[in-house]
Short mmCIF file of C-alpha atoms in Angstrom, two decimals:
data_model
loop_
_atom_site.label_atom_id
_atom_site.label_comp_id
_atom_site.label_asym_id
_atom_site.label_seq_id
_atom_site.Cartn_x
_atom_site.Cartn_y
_atom_site.Cartn_z
CA MET A 108 88.19 115.81 102.31
CA LYS A 109 84.56 116.89 102.43
CA LEU A 110 83.67 113.81 104.45
CA LEU A 111 86.47 114.48 106.91
CA ARG A 112 85.34 118.09 107.35
CA GLN A 113 81.80 116.90 108.03
CA VAL A 114 82.96 114.46 110.68
CA GLU A 115 85.22 117.09 112.27
CA ALA A 116 82.36 119.60 112.35
CA ALA A 117 80.07 117.06 113.95
CA SER A 118 82.70 116.18 116.56
CA LEU A 119 83.15 119.84 117.47
CA ALA A 120 79.41 120.32 117.68
CA LEU A 121 78.98 117.30 119.90
CA SER A 122 81.85 118.30 122.19
CA ALA A 123 80.35 121.80 122.53
CA ASN A 124 76.95 120.26 123.32
CA ILE A 125 75.44 121.91 120.25
CA VAL A 126 73.86 118.60 119.33
CA ALA A 127 72.46 117.73 122.72
CA PRO A 128 69.84 115.04 123.23
CA GLY A 129 66.41 116.63 123.11
CA SER A 130 67.70 119.93 121.68
CA GLY A 131 65.18 119.59 118.84
CA THR A 132 66.88 122.16 116.65
CA GLU A 133 66.64 121.44 112.95
CA ALA A 134 70.22 122.53 112.30
CA ALA A 135 71.58 120.20 114.97
CA SER A 136 69.55 117.28 113.65
CA ASP A 137 70.78 117.90 110.10
CA LEU A 138 74.38 118.13 111.25
CA LEU A 139 74.17 114.89 113.16
CA SER A 140 72.50 113.09 110.26
CA GLU A 141 75.16 114.42 107.89
CA ALA A 142 77.95 113.28 110.17
CA ARG A 143 76.52 109.79 110.48
CA GLY A 144 76.21 109.54 106.71
CA ALA A 145 79.81 110.67 106.30
CA GLN A 146 81.03 108.11 108.81
CA GLU A 147 79.20 105.34 106.95
CA GLN A 148 80.81 106.38 103.68
CA ILE A 149 84.26 106.50 105.27
CA THR A 150 83.70 102.99 106.63
CA GLN A 151 82.75 101.78 103.14
CA TYR A 152 85.80 103.44 101.60
CA ARG A 153 88.06 101.91 104.25
CA ARG A 154 86.69 98.43 103.54
CA GLU A 155 87.19 98.94 99.81
CA ILE A 156 90.78 100.07 100.35
CA GLU A 157 91.45 97.00 102.50
CA ARG A 158 89.99 94.78 99.77
CA LEU A 159 92.07 96.42 97.05
CA GLN A 160 95.23 95.79 99.06
CA ASP A 161 94.72 92.10 98.29
CA VAL A 162 94.02 92.59 94.56
CA ASP A 163 96.48 92.70 91.68
CA PRO A 164 95.76 96.02 89.87
CA VAL A 165 96.44 94.63 86.38
CA THR A 166 94.53 91.34 86.34
CA GLY A 167 92.02 91.74 89.16
CA LEU A 168 93.20 88.45 90.66
CA GLY A 169 94.50 88.15 94.18
CA ASN A 170 98.05 89.40 94.68
CA ARG A 171 101.02 87.59 96.16
CA LYS A 172 100.44 88.90 99.68
CA TRP A 173 96.89 87.58 99.64
CA LEU A 174 98.04 84.22 98.23
CA GLN A 175 100.63 83.89 101.00
CA ILE A 176 97.95 84.35 103.65
CA ARG A 177 95.48 82.01 101.98
CA THR A 178 98.15 79.34 101.46
CA VAL A 179 98.94 79.22 105.16
CA GLN A 180 95.23 78.87 105.89
CA GLU A 181 94.70 76.12 103.31
CA LEU A 182 97.84 74.20 104.29
CA SER A 183 96.68 74.23 107.90
CA ARG A 184 93.18 73.12 106.96
CA ALA A 185 94.45 70.36 104.67
CA ALA A 186 96.65 68.98 107.45
CA ARG A 187 93.87 69.22 110.02
CA GLU A 188 91.19 67.62 107.84
CA ARG A 189 93.57 65.21 106.07
CA ILE A 190 92.54 66.31 102.59
CA PRO A 191 94.74 66.78 99.52
CA LEU A 192 95.89 70.23 98.46
CA CYS A 193 97.65 70.95 95.18
CA PHE A 194 99.31 74.06 93.82
CA ILE A 195 99.59 74.93 90.14
CA LEU A 196 102.27 77.37 89.00
CA ILE A 197 101.85 78.96 85.56
CA SER A 198 104.88 80.79 84.21
CA ILE A 199 105.23 82.88 81.05
CA ASP A 200 108.63 81.96 79.66
CA LYS A 201 110.81 84.80 78.35
CA TYR A 202 108.33 87.35 79.65
CA ASP A 203 110.89 90.15 79.94
CA GLU A 204 111.97 89.55 76.35
CA ILE A 205 108.37 89.81 75.15
CA ALA A 206 107.87 93.05 77.10
CA GLU A 207 111.06 94.56 75.67
CA ARG A 208 110.45 93.43 72.10
CA LEU A 209 106.69 93.97 71.75
CA GLY A 210 106.09 96.64 74.37
CA PHE A 211 104.20 97.10 77.61
CA SER A 212 100.75 96.82 76.02
CA ALA A 213 101.55 93.39 74.59
CA SER A 214 102.97 92.07 77.85
CA GLU A 215 99.97 93.38 79.80
CA ALA A 216 97.59 91.82 77.27
CA LEU A 217 99.35 88.50 77.82
CA GLN A 218 98.93 88.81 81.60
CA LEU A 219 95.22 89.53 81.17
CA HIS A 220 94.91 86.62 78.75
CA VAL A 221 96.38 84.18 81.29
CA ALA A 222 94.20 85.63 84.05
CA ASP A 223 91.03 85.24 81.97
CA ILE A 224 91.87 81.61 81.19
CA LEU A 225 92.44 80.91 84.86
CA LYS A 226 89.14 82.49 85.85
CA SER A 227 87.32 80.22 83.41
CA PHE A 228 89.04 77.06 84.68
CA VAL A 229 88.95 77.34 88.45
CA ARG A 230 86.25 76.30 90.90
CA PRO A 231 84.56 78.94 93.10
CA TYR A 232 86.61 77.89 96.14
CA ASP A 233 90.01 77.66 94.42
CA VAL A 234 92.56 80.33 95.29
CA VAL A 235 93.88 82.17 92.23
CA ALA A 236 96.52 84.91 92.29
CA ARG A 237 99.25 86.63 90.36
CA VAL A 238 102.58 85.72 91.97
CA SER A 239 104.84 88.00 89.90
CA ALA A 240 104.82 89.73 86.52
CA SER A 241 105.28 86.40 84.75
CA GLU A 242 103.83 83.92 87.24
CA PHE A 243 100.35 82.90 88.36
CA GLY A 244 99.37 80.45 91.07
CA VAL A 245 96.31 78.35 91.81
CA LEU A 246 95.65 76.53 95.09
CA MET A 247 93.20 73.66 94.64
CA PRO A 248 91.83 72.34 97.96
CA GLY A 249 90.67 68.74 97.80
CA ALA A 250 92.17 68.11 94.35
CA SER A 251 94.40 65.06 93.91
CA ALA A 252 97.73 65.17 92.09
CA PRO A 253 96.50 63.26 88.99
CA THR A 254 93.48 65.55 88.65
CA THR A 255 95.59 68.68 89.03
CA SER A 256 98.10 67.41 86.46
CA ARG A 257 95.33 66.99 83.91
CA ILE A 258 94.03 70.47 84.64
CA SER A 259 97.56 71.84 84.22
CA GLU A 260 97.85 70.39 80.73
CA ARG A 261 94.47 71.81 79.75
CA LEU A 262 95.49 75.21 81.13
CA LYS A 263 98.67 75.21 79.10
CA ASP A 264 96.82 74.29 75.90
CA ALA A 265 94.16 76.95 76.51
CA VAL A 266 96.71 79.72 77.08
CA THR A 267 98.72 78.93 73.96
CA ALA A 268 95.77 78.16 71.68
CA ASN A 269 94.55 81.73 71.12
CA PRO A 270 97.25 84.23 72.10
CA PRO A 271 96.42 87.96 72.29
CA ILE A 272 96.36 89.84 68.99
CA LEU A 273 99.05 92.22 70.26
CA LEU A 274 101.54 89.33 70.17
CA GLY A 275 101.28 89.37 66.38
CA GLY A 276 100.50 85.69 66.01
CA GLU A 277 103.36 84.66 68.27
CA ARG A 278 102.52 81.83 70.65
CA PRO A 279 103.81 82.38 74.18
CA GLU A 280 105.88 79.70 75.84
CA ILE A 281 104.09 78.59 78.97
CA ARG A 282 105.38 76.34 81.71
CA VAL A 283 102.84 74.76 84.04
CA THR A 284 103.68 72.65 87.09
CA ALA A 285 101.41 70.97 89.63
CA VAL A 286 102.72 69.91 93.02
CA GLU A 287 100.94 68.37 95.99
CA ARG A 288 101.50 69.69 99.49
CA ARG A 289 103.98 68.02 101.80
CA ASP A 290 103.44 67.58 105.52
CA ASP A 291 106.49 69.72 106.32
CA GLU A 292 105.30 72.70 104.24
CA THR A 293 103.62 75.43 106.27
CA ILE A 294 104.16 78.62 104.22
CA PHE A 295 103.67 79.72 100.64
CA ASP A 296 107.34 80.23 99.76
CA GLU A 297 108.08 76.57 100.48
CA ILE A 298 105.55 75.19 98.04
CA LEU A 299 106.37 77.94 95.51
CA THR A 300 110.09 77.10 95.60
CA ARG A 301 109.33 73.43 94.97
CA ALA A 302 107.02 74.26 92.07
CA ARG A 303 109.65 76.53 90.52
CA GLY A 304 112.25 73.81 90.94
CA SER A 305 110.02 71.32 89.18
CA GLN A 306 109.54 73.73 86.29
CA PHE A 307 113.27 74.32 86.05
CA ALA A 308 114.02 70.59 86.03
CA GLY A 309 111.32 69.98 83.45
CA LYS A 310 112.72 72.68 81.17
CA HIS A 311 116.18 71.15 81.27
CA ASP A 312 114.75 67.71 80.54
CA ALA A 313 113.05 69.17 77.49
CA ASP A 314 116.26 70.90 76.43
CA ARG A 315 118.14 67.58 76.52
CA LEU A 316 115.50 66.02 74.28
#
């Protein structure tokens, strides 16, 4: 509010010709300097707000909206440059049950645990985001399907190896699927639906075994 008042005061002063070029008054100079400083701070705050709109508040990863935008960009680039693009979907099985049974703190600790593992695995140019409360996604430009499959297995092992203390020694059930882009896929929901379908099919195959 203080910044807004400073800018408003400067605008009124300028419109009333109080701060006129060559006026030389110390008060006018101070007011103009103050207003410029306030405008710079407002610009910085606006940029920070815009950045935070793309960030998941719990994990600090990108959020779903940001991932949707980046997926469209990467799908387009992969098609244009004829390079592979794979998507990894990490899902916490029975997440709602864990949250209800062990509480919010435990479920949030599990989200942070998965996010930390992802941060340690990905390359600087990979796109990592939280898709939903129980799902995380990673876009890997240039990565082939076999490579991404191996990374998926390592991710799964890393997440389940040392679960958060708040889970009381319980090992979370994690499903990880890697899918490679198709030429007909142009938006995030298309590749996400296919990854979810692969997870669902894989779970039923495991159930039959």
